Short mmCIF file of C-alpha atoms in Angstrom, two decimals:
data_model
loop_
_atom_site.label_atom_id
_atom_site.label_comp_id
_atom_site.label_asym_id
_atom_site.label_seq_id
_atom_site.Cartn_x
_atom_site.Cartn_y
_atom_site.Cartn_z
CA UNK Z 20 -0.03 -0.13 0.01
CA UNK Z 21 1.04 3.48 -0.58
CA UNK Z 22 2.18 5.73 2.40
CA UNK Z 23 3.07 9.58 2.67
CA UNK Z 24 5.21 10.85 5.36
CA UNK Z 25 6.31 14.65 5.98
CA UNK Z 26 8.37 16.05 8.57
CA UNK Z 27 8.86 17.89 10.96
CA UNK Z 28 5.46 17.94 12.42
CA UNK Z 29 5.94 21.02 14.39
CA UNK Z 30 8.24 24.03 13.80
CA UNK Z 31 8.65 27.33 15.70
CA UNK Z 32 10.97 29.48 13.69
CA UNK Z 33 12.10 33.08 13.97
CA UNK Z 34 11.64 35.55 11.00
CA UNK Z 35 14.46 35.66 8.59
CA UNK Z 36 15.42 31.92 9.44
CA UNK Z 37 15.58 29.30 6.61
CA UNK Z 38 12.88 26.53 6.50
CA UNK Z 39 12.99 22.83 4.97
CA UNK Z 40 10.12 20.58 5.07
CA UNK Z 41 10.29 17.09 3.41
CA UNK Z 42 7.98 14.71 2.10
CA UNK Z 43 8.33 11.23 0.91
CA UNK Z 44 5.93 8.68 -0.64
CA UNK Z 45 6.22 5.01 -0.69
CA UNK Z 46 4.47 2.22 -2.53
CA UNK Z 47 3.95 3.98 -5.76
CA UNK Z 48 6.11 5.28 -8.60
CA UNK Z 49 6.04 8.70 -10.47
CA UNK Z 50 3.36 10.23 -8.31
CA UNK Z 51 2.15 13.92 -8.69
CA UNK Z 52 3.38 15.83 -5.78
CA UNK Z 53 1.94 18.82 -4.27
CA UNK Z 54 2.66 21.37 -1.32
CA UNK Z 55 -0.43 22.96 -0.17
CA UNK Z 56 -0.79 25.63 2.72
CA UNK Z 57 -3.64 26.09 4.94
CA UNK Z 58 -4.71 29.15 6.86
CA UNK Z 59 -6.97 29.25 9.73
CA UNK Z 60 -10.54 29.28 8.36
CA UNK Z 61 -9.46 29.27 4.79
CA UNK Z 62 -9.28 26.58 2.10
CA UNK Z 63 -6.25 25.02 0.95
CA UNK Z 64 -3.98 26.99 -1.11
CA UNK Z 65 -1.91 25.21 -3.78
CA UNK Z 66 1.81 26.32 -3.46
CA UNK Z 67 3.70 23.93 -5.78
CA UNK Z 68 3.05 20.78 -7.68
CA UNK Z 69 5.42 18.36 -9.50
CA UNK Z 70 4.71 15.70 -12.25
CA UNK Z 71 8.23 14.32 -12.17
CA UNK Z 72 11.86 14.75 -10.95
CA UNK Z 73 12.99 18.28 -11.39
CA UNK Z 74 9.76 19.52 -12.76
CA UNK Z 75 8.18 22.12 -10.45
CA UNK Z 76 5.25 24.35 -11.13
CA UNK Z 77 4.73 27.35 -8.74
CA UNK Z 78 1.18 28.61 -8.11
CA UNK Z 79 1.76 31.67 -5.85
CA UNK Z 80 4.50 34.08 -6.06
CA UNK Z 81 6.31 34.15 -2.46
CA UNK Z 82 9.72 33.33 -0.77
CA UNK Z 83 9.08 29.75 -0.95
CA UNK Z 84 10.73 27.22 -3.36
CA UNK Z 85 10.13 23.64 -3.84
CA UNK Z 86 12.36 20.64 -5.30
CA UNK Z 87 11.84 17.08 -6.25
CA UNK Z 88 15.35 15.55 -6.06
CA UNK Z 89 14.04 12.02 -6.26
CA UNK Z 90 10.81 10.36 -7.82
CA UNK Z 91 9.07 10.10 -4.43
CA UNK Z 92 10.68 13.19 -2.43
CA UNK Z 93 9.38 16.60 -2.44
CA UNK Z 94 11.03 19.32 -0.39
CA UNK Z 95 9.67 22.80 0.55
CA UNK Z 96 12.22 25.47 1.30
CA UNK Z 97 12.60 29.29 2.35
CA UNK Z 98 15.99 31.16 2.60
CA UNK Z 99 14.32 33.82 4.96
CA UNK Z 100 10.85 33.10 6.46
CA UNK Z 101 8.24 36.03 6.86
CA UNK Z 102 5.63 36.15 9.67
CA UNK Z 103 3.18 35.52 7.00
CA UNK Z 104 4.61 32.02 6.20
CA UNK Z 105 2.96 30.70 9.41
CA UNK Z 106 0.43 27.95 8.74
CA UNK Z 107 -0.13 24.32 8.39
CA UNK Z 108 1.68 22.96 5.45
CA UNK Z 109 0.48 19.84 3.70
CA UNK Z 110 2.22 17.62 1.11
CA UNK Z 111 0.12 15.23 -0.94
CA UNK Z 112 0.39 13.00 -3.75
CA UNK Z 113 -1.93 11.70 -6.45
CA UNK Z 114 -1.80 9.28 -9.35
CA UNK Z 115 -1.37 10.76 -12.73
CA UNK Z 116 -4.84 11.90 -14.11
CA UNK Z 117 -6.42 11.61 -10.66
CA UNK Z 118 -5.71 14.93 -9.56
CA UNK Z 119 -8.68 15.26 -7.40
CA UNK Z 120 -7.98 12.12 -5.50
CA UNK Z 121 -5.28 13.52 -3.10
CA UNK Z 122 -3.46 11.60 -0.24
CA UNK Z 123 -2.25 13.96 2.31
CA UNK Z 124 0.74 13.50 4.76
CA UNK Z 125 0.20 14.27 8.28
CA UNK Z 126 0.92 18.11 7.82
CA UNK Z 127 3.74 20.49 9.30
CA UNK Z 128 2.58 23.33 11.61
CA UNK Z 129 4.83 26.22 11.11
CA UNK Z 130 4.79 29.32 13.62
CA UNK Z 131 7.10 32.18 12.60
CA UNK Z 132 7.69 34.70 15.32
CA UNK S 4 -18.17 35.33 -5.83
CA UNK S 5 -15.73 32.64 -4.49
CA UNK S 6 -15.26 29.66 -6.57
CA UNK S 7 -16.14 27.28 -4.18
CA UNK S 8 -18.60 28.16 -1.17
CA UNK S 9 -19.57 26.24 1.74
CA UNK S 10 -21.46 27.15 4.88
CA UNK S 11 -18.64 27.19 7.62
CA UNK S 12 -21.30 25.78 10.31
CA UNK S 13 -20.84 24.92 13.00
CA UNK S 14 -23.75 22.31 12.56
CA UNK S 15 -24.28 20.58 15.92
CA UNK S 16 -26.61 17.73 15.65
CA UNK S 17 -27.65 14.84 18.04
CA UNK S 18 -26.28 11.32 17.64
CA UNK S 19 -28.54 9.42 15.12
CA UNK S 20 -29.58 12.59 13.36
CA UNK S 21 -29.33 13.13 9.55
CA UNK S 22 -27.40 16.15 8.25
CA UNK S 23 -26.74 17.56 4.89
CA UNK S 24 -24.27 20.14 3.69
CA UNK S 25 -24.16 21.90 0.23
CA UNK S 26 -21.42 23.41 -1.68
CA UNK S 27 -21.85 25.81 -4.56
CA UNK S 28 -19.29 26.39 -7.37
CA UNK S 29 -18.72 29.04 -9.76
CA UNK S 30 -17.35 27.52 -12.82
CA UNK S 31 -19.97 25.82 -14.86
CA UNK S 32 -17.25 23.74 -16.69
CA UNK S 33 -16.08 22.07 -13.54
CA UNK S 34 -15.53 18.40 -14.33
CA UNK S 35 -15.15 16.39 -11.19
CA UNK S 36 -16.12 16.79 -7.46
CA UNK S 37 -15.18 15.40 -3.99
CA UNK S 38 -15.82 15.51 -0.41
CA UNK S 39 -12.87 15.29 1.96
CA UNK S 40 -12.88 14.94 5.73
CA UNK S 41 -10.63 16.88 7.99
CA UNK S 42 -10.28 16.26 11.77
CA UNK S 43 -9.08 19.07 14.06
CA UNK S 44 -5.59 19.79 13.30
CA UNK S 45 -5.01 16.81 11.11
CA UNK S 46 -4.75 16.51 7.32
CA UNK S 47 -7.70 16.07 5.00
CA UNK S 48 -8.78 12.78 3.84
CA UNK S 49 -10.79 11.79 0.75
CA UNK S 50 -14.20 10.83 1.91
CA UNK S 51 -15.87 10.09 -1.67
CA UNK S 52 -16.00 11.24 -5.10
CA UNK S 53 -19.20 12.64 -6.50
CA UNK S 54 -20.55 11.15 -9.64
CA UNK S 55 -23.05 12.62 -12.00
CA UNK S 56 -25.59 9.99 -11.01
CA UNK S 57 -25.12 10.48 -7.35
CA UNK S 58 -23.29 7.71 -5.13
CA UNK S 59 -23.86 6.40 -1.78
CA UNK S 60 -21.20 4.80 0.70
CA UNK S 61 -22.70 3.42 3.69
CA UNK S 62 -24.45 6.16 5.39
CA UNK S 63 -22.93 8.87 3.34
CA UNK S 64 -24.56 10.00 0.08
CA UNK S 65 -23.07 12.63 -2.31
CA UNK S 66 -25.24 14.39 -5.16
CA UNK S 67 -24.36 16.76 -7.90
CA UNK S 68 -26.78 19.22 -9.44
CA UNK S 69 -25.00 20.69 -12.42
CA UNK S 70 -28.05 22.90 -13.30
CA UNK S 71 -27.69 24.88 -9.87
CA UNK S 72 -24.11 24.29 -9.59
CA UNK S 73 -23.78 22.66 -6.31
CA UNK S 74 -22.89 19.32 -4.72
CA UNK S 75 -24.39 17.90 -1.50
CA UNK S 76 -23.31 15.44 1.21
CA UNK S 77 -26.02 13.66 3.36
CA UNK S 78 -24.93 11.75 6.46
CA UNK S 79 -27.56 9.42 7.94
CA UNK S 80 -27.41 8.11 11.52
CA UNK S 81 -24.84 10.36 12.57
CA UNK S 82 -22.00 9.12 14.82
CA UNK S 83 -19.88 10.87 17.32
CA UNK S 84 -17.11 9.86 15.33
CA UNK S 85 -18.58 11.83 12.16
CA UNK S 86 -17.52 15.03 13.98
CA UNK S 87 -15.17 16.95 11.56
CA UNK S 88 -14.77 19.51 9.26
CA UNK S 89 -16.04 18.48 5.59
CA UNK S 90 -14.21 20.05 2.63
CA UNK S 91 -15.79 20.46 -0.82
CA UNK S 92 -13.33 20.13 -3.73
CA UNK S 93 -13.90 21.09 -7.19
CA UNK S 94 -11.78 20.18 -10.39
CA UNK S 95 -12.14 22.55 -13.22
CA UNK S 96 -10.21 20.50 -15.52
CA UNK S 97 -9.31 16.80 -14.99
CA UNK S 98 -5.71 16.17 -14.71
CA UNK S 99 -4.84 19.98 -13.82
CA UNK S 100 -3.68 20.44 -10.21
CA UNK S 101 -4.11 24.21 -10.60
CA UNK S 102 -7.79 23.81 -11.50
CA UNK S 103 -8.52 21.96 -8.11
CA UNK S 104 -10.29 24.33 -5.64
CA UNK S 105 -11.01 23.52 -2.14
CA UNK S 106 -13.86 25.10 -0.02
CA UNK S 107 -13.19 26.31 3.38
CA UNK S 108 -15.04 23.42 4.90
CA UNK S 109 -18.19 23.00 7.08
CA UNK S 110 -17.79 22.15 10.75
CA UNK S 111 -19.76 19.26 12.02
CA UNK S 112 -20.12 18.37 15.71
CA UNK S 113 -22.29 15.33 16.64
CA UNK S 114 -23.60 15.52 20.23
CA UNK S 115 -24.18 12.53 22.60
#
């Protein structure tokens, strides 16, 4: 069966510090991979998605970046965090052509102080 | 108008009750529809896809009304464990991640 894991689960970071969130998927190959952010009381916002190694599409201009160094690994990064980067970050995967059927990781709760 | 709108609730219902949520969408060309469930401070989980003819999974029934541009979720015989936020998701173009829009969710609390 397929599994997805992301870490760390909780982060408290000062403004201006770097960020790295990691996500890995097991049990499937060539998944579509996504990073979403969820702010309190709001819908999920798509940040990045990837259909293959090294292929990243950015949806929202911001100080975040994503990379996919391996087929089942997706990394979300920032060089300098802003207060507005606080939120619940979710990694997800889907099968090709089944973009509505997402399987999410456990989430990473980021607080920027 | 928001692309996907849901009544945020909260809906507070007693155990055993039947409860229904609606979700409206603005893009008439939307092609696929889903309901997700999200427990407090957890990740969303796919509950069910919504088919044109309507579909049922145990106590849960999902329906699509293309003419009025809404989908619905009906929960029969509510259980305490049904307490969660229910997210409506609409896909504008199949296979396009950027066309996937999440509603803000409807909060349900089932009371003993």
